[in-house]
mmCIF file of C-alpha atoms in Angstrom:
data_model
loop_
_atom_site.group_PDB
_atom_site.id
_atom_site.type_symbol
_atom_site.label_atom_id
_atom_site.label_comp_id
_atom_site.label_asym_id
_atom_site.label_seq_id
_atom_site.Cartn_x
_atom_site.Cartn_y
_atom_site.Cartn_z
ATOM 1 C CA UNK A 1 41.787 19.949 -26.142
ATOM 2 C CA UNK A 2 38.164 19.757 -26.659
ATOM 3 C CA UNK A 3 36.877 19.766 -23.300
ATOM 4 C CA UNK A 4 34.355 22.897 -21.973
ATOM 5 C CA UNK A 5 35.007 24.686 -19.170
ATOM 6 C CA UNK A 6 32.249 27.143 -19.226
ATOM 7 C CA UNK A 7 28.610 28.149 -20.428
ATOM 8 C CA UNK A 8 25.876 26.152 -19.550
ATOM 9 C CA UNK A 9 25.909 22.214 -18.815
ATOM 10 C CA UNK A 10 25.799 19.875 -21.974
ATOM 11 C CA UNK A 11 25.891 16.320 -22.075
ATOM 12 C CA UNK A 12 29.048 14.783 -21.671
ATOM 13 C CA UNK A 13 30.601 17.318 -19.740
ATOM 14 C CA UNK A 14 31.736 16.230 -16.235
ATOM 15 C CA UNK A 15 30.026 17.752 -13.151
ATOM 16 C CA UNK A 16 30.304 18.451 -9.379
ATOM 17 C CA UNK A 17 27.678 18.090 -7.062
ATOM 18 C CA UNK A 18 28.434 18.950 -3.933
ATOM 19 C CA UNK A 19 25.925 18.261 -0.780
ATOM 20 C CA UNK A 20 25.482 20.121 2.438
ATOM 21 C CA UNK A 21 27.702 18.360 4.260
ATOM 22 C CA UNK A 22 30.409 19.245 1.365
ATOM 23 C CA UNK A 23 30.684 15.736 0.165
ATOM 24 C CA UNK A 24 31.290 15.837 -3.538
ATOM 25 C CA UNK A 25 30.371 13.286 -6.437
ATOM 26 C CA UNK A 26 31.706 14.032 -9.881
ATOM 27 C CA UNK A 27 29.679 12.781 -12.843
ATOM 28 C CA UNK A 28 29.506 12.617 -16.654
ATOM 29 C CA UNK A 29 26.193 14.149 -18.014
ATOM 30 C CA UNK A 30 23.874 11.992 -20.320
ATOM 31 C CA UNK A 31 20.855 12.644 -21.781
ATOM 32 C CA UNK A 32 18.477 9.695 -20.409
ATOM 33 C CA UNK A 33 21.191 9.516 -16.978
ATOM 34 C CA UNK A 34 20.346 9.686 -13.423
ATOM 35 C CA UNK A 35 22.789 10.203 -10.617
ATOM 36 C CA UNK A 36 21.373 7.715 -7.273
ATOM 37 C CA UNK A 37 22.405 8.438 -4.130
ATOM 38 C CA UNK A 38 21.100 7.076 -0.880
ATOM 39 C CA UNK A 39 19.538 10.619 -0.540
ATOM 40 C CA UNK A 40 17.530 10.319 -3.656
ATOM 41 C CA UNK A 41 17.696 10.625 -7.059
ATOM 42 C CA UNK A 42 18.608 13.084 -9.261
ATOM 43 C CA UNK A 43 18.179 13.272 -13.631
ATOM 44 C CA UNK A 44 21.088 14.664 -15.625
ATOM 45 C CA UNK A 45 17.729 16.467 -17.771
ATOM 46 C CA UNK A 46 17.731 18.695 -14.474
ATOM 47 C CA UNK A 47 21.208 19.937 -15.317
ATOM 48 C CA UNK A 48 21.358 20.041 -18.875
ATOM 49 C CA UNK A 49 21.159 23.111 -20.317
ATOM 50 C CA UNK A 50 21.429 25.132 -16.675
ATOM 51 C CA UNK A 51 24.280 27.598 -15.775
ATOM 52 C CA UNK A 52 27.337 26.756 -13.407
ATOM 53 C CA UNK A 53 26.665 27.312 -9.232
ATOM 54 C CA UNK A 54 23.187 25.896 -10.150
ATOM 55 C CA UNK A 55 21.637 24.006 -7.193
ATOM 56 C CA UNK A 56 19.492 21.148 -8.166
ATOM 57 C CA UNK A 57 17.461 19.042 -5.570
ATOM 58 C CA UNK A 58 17.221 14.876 -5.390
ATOM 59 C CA UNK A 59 14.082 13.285 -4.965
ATOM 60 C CA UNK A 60 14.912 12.957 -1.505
ATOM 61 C CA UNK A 61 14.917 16.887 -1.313
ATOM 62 C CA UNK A 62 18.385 17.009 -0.825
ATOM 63 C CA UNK A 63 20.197 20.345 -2.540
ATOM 64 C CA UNK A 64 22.903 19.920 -4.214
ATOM 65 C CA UNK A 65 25.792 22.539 -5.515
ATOM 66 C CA UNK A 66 26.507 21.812 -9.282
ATOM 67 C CA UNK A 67 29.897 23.015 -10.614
ATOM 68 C CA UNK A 68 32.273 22.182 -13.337
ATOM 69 C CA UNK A 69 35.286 20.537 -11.118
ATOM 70 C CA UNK A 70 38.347 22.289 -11.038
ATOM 71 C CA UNK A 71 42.044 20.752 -11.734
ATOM 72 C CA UNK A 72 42.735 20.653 -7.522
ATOM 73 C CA UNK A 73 39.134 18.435 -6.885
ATOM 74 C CA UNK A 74 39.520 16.098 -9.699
ATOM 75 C CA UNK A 75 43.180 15.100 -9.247
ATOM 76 C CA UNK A 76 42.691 14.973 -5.648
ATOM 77 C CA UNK A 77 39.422 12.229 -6.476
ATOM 78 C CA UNK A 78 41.279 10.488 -9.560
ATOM 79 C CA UNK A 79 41.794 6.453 -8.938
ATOM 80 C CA UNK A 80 45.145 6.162 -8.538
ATOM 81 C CA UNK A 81 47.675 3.621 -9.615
ATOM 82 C CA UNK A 82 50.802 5.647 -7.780
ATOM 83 C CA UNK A 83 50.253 8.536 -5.283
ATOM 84 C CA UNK A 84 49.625 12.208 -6.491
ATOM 85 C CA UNK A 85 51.077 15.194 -6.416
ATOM 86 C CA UNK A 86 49.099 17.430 -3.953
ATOM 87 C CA UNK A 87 47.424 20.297 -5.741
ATOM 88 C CA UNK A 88 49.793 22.841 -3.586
ATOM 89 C CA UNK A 89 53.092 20.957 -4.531
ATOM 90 C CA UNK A 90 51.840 20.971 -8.328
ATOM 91 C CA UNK A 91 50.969 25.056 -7.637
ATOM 92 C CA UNK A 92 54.561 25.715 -6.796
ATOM 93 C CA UNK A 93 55.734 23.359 -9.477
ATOM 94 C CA UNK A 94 53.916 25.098 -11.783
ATOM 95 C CA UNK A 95 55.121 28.782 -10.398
ATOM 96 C CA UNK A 96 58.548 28.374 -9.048
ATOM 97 C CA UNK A 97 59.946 26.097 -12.570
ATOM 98 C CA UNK A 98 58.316 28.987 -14.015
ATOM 99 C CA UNK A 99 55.965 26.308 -16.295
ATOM 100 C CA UNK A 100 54.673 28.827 -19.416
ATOM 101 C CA UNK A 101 52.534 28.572 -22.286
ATOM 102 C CA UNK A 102 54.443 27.009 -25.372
ATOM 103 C CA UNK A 103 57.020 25.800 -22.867
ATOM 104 C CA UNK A 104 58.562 22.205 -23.829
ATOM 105 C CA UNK A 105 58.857 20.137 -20.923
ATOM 106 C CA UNK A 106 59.847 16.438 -19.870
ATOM 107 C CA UNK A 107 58.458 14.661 -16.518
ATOM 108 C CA UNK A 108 59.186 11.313 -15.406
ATOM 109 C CA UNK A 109 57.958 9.692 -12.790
ATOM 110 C CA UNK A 110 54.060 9.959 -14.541
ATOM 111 C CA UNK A 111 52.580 8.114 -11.491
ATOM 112 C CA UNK A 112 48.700 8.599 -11.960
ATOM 113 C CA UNK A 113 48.569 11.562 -13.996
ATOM 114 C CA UNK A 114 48.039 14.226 -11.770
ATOM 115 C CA UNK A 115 51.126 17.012 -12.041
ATOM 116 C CA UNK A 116 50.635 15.816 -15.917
ATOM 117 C CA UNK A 117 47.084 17.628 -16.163
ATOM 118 C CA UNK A 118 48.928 20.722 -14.337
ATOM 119 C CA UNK A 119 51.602 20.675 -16.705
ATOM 120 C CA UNK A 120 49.189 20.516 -19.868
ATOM 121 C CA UNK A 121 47.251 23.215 -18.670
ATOM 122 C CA UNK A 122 50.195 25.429 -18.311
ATOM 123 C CA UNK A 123 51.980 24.745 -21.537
ATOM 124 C CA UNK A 124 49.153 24.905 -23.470
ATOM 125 C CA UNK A 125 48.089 24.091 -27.164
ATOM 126 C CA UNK A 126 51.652 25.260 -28.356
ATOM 127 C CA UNK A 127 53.345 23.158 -25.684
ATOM 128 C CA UNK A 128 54.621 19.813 -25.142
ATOM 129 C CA UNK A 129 54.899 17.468 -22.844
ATOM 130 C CA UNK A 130 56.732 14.353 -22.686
ATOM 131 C CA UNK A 131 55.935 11.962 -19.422
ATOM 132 C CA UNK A 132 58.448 9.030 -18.686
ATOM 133 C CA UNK A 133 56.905 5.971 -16.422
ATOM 134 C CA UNK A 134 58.857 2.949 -16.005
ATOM 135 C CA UNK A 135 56.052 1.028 -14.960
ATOM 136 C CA UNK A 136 52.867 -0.278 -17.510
ATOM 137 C CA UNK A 137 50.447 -0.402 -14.847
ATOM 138 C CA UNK A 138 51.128 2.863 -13.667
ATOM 139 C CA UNK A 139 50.929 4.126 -17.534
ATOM 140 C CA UNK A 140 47.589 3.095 -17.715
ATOM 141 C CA UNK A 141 45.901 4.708 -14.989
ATOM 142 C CA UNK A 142 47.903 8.172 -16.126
ATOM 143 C CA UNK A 143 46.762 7.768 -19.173
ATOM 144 C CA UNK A 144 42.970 7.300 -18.487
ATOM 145 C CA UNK A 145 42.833 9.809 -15.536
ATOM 146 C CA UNK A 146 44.375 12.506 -18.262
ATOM 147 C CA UNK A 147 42.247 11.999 -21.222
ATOM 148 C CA UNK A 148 39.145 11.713 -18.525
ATOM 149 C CA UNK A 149 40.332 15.290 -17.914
ATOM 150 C CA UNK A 150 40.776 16.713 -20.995
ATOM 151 C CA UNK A 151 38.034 14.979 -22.773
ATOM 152 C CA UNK A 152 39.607 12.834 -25.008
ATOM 153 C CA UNK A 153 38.193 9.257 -26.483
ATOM 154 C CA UNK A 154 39.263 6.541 -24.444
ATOM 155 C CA UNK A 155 42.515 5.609 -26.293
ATOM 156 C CA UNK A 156 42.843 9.058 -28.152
ATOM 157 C CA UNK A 157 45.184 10.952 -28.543
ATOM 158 C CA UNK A 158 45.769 14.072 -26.017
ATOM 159 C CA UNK A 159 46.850 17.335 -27.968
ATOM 160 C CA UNK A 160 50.228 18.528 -26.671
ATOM 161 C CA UNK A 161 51.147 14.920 -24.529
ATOM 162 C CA UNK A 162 53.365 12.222 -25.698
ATOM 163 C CA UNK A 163 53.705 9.010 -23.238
ATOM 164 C CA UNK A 164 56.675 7.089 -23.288
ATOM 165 C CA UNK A 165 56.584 3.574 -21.091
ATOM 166 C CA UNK A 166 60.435 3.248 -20.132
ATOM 167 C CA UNK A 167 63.486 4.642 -18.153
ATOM 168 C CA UNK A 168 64.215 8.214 -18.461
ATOM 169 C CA UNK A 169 68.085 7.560 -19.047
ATOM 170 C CA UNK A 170 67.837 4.730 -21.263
ATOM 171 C CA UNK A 171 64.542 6.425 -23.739
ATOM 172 C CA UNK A 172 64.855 10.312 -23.652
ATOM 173 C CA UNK A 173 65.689 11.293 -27.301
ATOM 174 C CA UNK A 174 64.480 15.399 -26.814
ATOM 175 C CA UNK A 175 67.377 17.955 -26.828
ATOM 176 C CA UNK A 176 66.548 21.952 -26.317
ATOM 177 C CA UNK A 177 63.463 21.096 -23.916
ATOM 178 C CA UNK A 178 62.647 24.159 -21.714
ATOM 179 C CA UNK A 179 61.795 22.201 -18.131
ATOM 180 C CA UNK A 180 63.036 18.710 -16.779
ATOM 181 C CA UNK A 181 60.356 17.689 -14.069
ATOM 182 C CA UNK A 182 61.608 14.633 -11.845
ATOM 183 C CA UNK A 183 59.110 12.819 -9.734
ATOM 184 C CA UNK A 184 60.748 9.514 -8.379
ATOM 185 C CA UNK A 185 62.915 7.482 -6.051
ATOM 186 C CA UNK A 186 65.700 8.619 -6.895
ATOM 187 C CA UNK A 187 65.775 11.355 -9.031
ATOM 188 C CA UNK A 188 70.006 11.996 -9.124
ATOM 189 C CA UNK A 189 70.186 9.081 -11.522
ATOM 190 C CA UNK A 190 68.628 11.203 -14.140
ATOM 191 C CA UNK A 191 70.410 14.685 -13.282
ATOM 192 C CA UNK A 192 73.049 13.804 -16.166
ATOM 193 C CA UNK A 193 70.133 12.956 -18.746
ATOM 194 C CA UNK A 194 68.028 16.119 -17.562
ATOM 195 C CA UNK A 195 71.260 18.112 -18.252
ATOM 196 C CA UNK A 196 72.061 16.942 -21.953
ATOM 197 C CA UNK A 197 68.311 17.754 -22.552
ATOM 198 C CA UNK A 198 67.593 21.099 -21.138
ATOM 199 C CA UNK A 199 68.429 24.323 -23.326
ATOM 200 C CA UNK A 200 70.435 26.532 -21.276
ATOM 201 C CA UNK A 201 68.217 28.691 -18.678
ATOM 202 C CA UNK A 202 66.292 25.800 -18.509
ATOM 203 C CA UNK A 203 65.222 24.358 -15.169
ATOM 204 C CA UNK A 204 65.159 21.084 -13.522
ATOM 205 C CA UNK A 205 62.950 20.284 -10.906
ATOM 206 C CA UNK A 206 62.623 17.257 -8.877
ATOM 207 C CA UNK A 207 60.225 16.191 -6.050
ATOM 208 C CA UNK A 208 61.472 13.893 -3.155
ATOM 209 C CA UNK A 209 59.694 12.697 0.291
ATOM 210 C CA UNK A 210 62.690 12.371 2.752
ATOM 211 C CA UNK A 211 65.234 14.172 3.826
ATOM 212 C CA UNK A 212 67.891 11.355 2.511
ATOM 213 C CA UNK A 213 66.904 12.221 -1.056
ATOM 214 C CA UNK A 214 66.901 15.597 -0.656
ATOM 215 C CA UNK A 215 70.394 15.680 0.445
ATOM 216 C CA UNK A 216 71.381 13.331 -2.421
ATOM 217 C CA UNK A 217 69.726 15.179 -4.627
ATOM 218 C CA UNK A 218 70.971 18.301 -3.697
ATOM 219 C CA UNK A 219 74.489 17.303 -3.475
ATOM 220 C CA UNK A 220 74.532 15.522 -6.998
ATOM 221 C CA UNK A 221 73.060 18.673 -8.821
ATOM 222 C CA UNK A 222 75.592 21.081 -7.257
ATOM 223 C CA UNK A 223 78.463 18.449 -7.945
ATOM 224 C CA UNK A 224 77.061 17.919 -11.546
ATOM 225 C CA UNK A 225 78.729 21.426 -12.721
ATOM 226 C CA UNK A 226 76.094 21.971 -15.224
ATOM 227 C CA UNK A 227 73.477 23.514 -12.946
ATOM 228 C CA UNK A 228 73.712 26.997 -10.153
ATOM 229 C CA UNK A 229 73.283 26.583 -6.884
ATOM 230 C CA UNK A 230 70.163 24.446 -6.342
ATOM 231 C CA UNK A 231 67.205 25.810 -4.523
ATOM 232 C CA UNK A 232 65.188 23.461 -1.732
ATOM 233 C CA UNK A 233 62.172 24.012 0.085
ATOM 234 C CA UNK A 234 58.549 22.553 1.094
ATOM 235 C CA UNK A 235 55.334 24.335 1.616
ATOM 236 C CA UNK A 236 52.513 24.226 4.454
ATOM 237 C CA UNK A 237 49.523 24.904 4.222
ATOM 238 C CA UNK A 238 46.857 25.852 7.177
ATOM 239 C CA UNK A 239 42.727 26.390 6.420
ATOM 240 C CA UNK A 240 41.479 29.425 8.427
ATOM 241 C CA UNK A 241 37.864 29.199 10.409
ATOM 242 C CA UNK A 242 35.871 32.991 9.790
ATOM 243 C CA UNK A 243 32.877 33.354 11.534
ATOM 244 C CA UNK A 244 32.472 36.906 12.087
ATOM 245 C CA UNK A 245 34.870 37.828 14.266
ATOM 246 C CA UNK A 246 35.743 34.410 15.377
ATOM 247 C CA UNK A 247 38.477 33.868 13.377
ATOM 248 C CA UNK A 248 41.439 31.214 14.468
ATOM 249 C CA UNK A 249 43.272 28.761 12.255
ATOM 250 C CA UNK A 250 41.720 24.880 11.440
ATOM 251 C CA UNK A 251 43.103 22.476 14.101
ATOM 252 C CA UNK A 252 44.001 20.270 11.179
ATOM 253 C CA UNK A 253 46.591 21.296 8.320
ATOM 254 C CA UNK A 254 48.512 19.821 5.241
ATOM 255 C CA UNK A 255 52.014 19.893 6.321
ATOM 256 C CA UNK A 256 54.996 17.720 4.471
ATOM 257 C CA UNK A 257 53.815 15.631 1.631
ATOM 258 C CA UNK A 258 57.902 16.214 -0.105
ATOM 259 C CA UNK A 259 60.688 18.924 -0.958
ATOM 260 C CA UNK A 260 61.446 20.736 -4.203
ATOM 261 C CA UNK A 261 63.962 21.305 -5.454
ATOM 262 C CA UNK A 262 65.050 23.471 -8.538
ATOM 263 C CA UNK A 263 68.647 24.801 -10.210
ATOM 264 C CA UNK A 264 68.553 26.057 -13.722
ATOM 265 C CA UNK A 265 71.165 24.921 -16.266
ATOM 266 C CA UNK A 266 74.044 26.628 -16.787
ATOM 267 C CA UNK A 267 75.864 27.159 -20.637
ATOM 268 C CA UNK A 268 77.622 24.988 -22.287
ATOM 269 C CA UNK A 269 81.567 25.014 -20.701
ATOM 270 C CA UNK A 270 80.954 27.530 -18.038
ATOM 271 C CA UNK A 271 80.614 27.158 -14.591
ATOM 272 C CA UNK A 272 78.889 27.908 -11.542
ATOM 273 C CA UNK A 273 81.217 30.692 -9.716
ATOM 274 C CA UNK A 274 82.233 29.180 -5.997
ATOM 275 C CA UNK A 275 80.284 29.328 -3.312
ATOM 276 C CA UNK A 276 80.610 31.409 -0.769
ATOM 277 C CA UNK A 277 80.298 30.296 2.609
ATOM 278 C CA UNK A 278 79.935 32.040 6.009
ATOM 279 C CA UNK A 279 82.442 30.751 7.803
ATOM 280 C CA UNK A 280 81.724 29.322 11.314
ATOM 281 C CA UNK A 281 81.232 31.517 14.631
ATOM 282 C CA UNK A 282 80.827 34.731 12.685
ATOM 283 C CA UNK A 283 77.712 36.667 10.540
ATOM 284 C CA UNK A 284 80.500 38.277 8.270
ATOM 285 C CA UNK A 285 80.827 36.224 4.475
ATOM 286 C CA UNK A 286 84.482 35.305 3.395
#
């Protein structure tokens, strides 16, 4: 993936400038390009060549931060065709399927690209990732928000991707893949398909928004037989304000955006063991 992410700024790499009042504008150096803003104007020449956390001023004598973006900023500022996958649900996607270099992975449910760009940063240049979108539309804007990312021509290929327009079910041809990510309406459909895929140890991992399909989802992975016990949860998150020692939480947070859910697959003929349930009125397990 030819795209730099350090050293100093060259043209055609894609920069942050962030103002005072932390409003941020992402642009593509050129050599004879100037960025306008209603604060005045500033010339890529004053960031070409200059290191990272350089501040460069507008005509208007405005200062502006200039950084590289990173993964979190641009997916959160990509156009979208479908809605993303906030940067802390593609973290724990990312940690808790336990996404390595070299992994092999399938995700369906592309949307506009975001968890992809997580995905192909994990896996890495031995890696591969296979996204599934049913819909052209949304295939398009996936595809132009991920080679935006990693550099790649408009239309070029993207080293370690492979996008496949079409149902899951009805176009997966992988077998032995390491990690099964599902990001749709109703991601139970595919738990069969995800199963014949993954290589056992593998993990499947799906995303939902309500607490209908999480139950459904849950339920049709533990009835599956193929899979342990699966594992559901959502994460918060809460800024903090530190001003000395005035320190309290933001007023505002991110709370739900969905639940995850993961299980890994179990061998070939063998099942999960039982569950064991605690049974009603008492702390003691049967």
């Amino acid at each position: 993936m030819g795209f730099r992410r350090h050293g100093p700024f060259q043209a055609g790499d894609q920069v942050q400038l962030t103002d005072p009042k932390n409003k941020r504008h992402t642009i593509t150096l050129k050599q004879d390009g100037v960025f306008h803003t209603h604060k005045g104007a500033i010339p890529h020449s004053d960031l070409i060549g200059r290191p990272e956390g350089s501040v460069v001023r507008s005509s208007g004598g405005t200062q502006y931060l200039a950084f590289r973006h990173l993964l979190q900023d641009y997916t959160l500022a990509m156009p979208r065709g479908a809605a993303v996958i906030y940067p802390k649900d593609a973290a724990q996607i990312v940690g808790m399927a336990d996404i390595f270099p070299g992994a092999r992975v399938i995700e369906a449910g592309v949307g506009s690209g975001a968890l992809t760009c997580f995905l192909l940063r994990a896996v890495g240049s031995e890696g591969r990732v296979t996204s599934y979108e049913r819909r052209q539309d949304f295939a398009d804007v996936a595809r132009a928000n991920v080679e935006k990312f990693f550099g790649a021509e408009p239309g070029g290929p993207v080293d370690s991707w492979r996008l496949v327009v079409g149902d899951l079910v009805a176009s997966i041809d992988e077998i032995d893949v390491d990690r099964v990510i599902l990001d749709m309406l109703a991601p139970w459909e595919c738990v069969d398909a995800a199963a014949k895929a993954l290589t056992p140890g593998g993990v499947i991992c799906c995303y939902v928004a309500t607490t209908t399909q999480l139950s459904k989802t849950v339920e049709v992975i533990r009835d599956h037989g193929s899979f342990t016990e699966p594992h559901a949860w959502e994460t918060l998150v809460r800024d903090w304000h530190v001003e000395g020692l005035a320190v309290r939480p933001d007023h505002r947070m991110i709370g739900h955006t969905g639940f995850l859910v993961t299980a890994r697959r179990m061998a070939d003929g063998v099942a999960p063991p039982p569950r064991r349930r605690r049974p009603k009125g008492t702390t003691e397990e049967l």
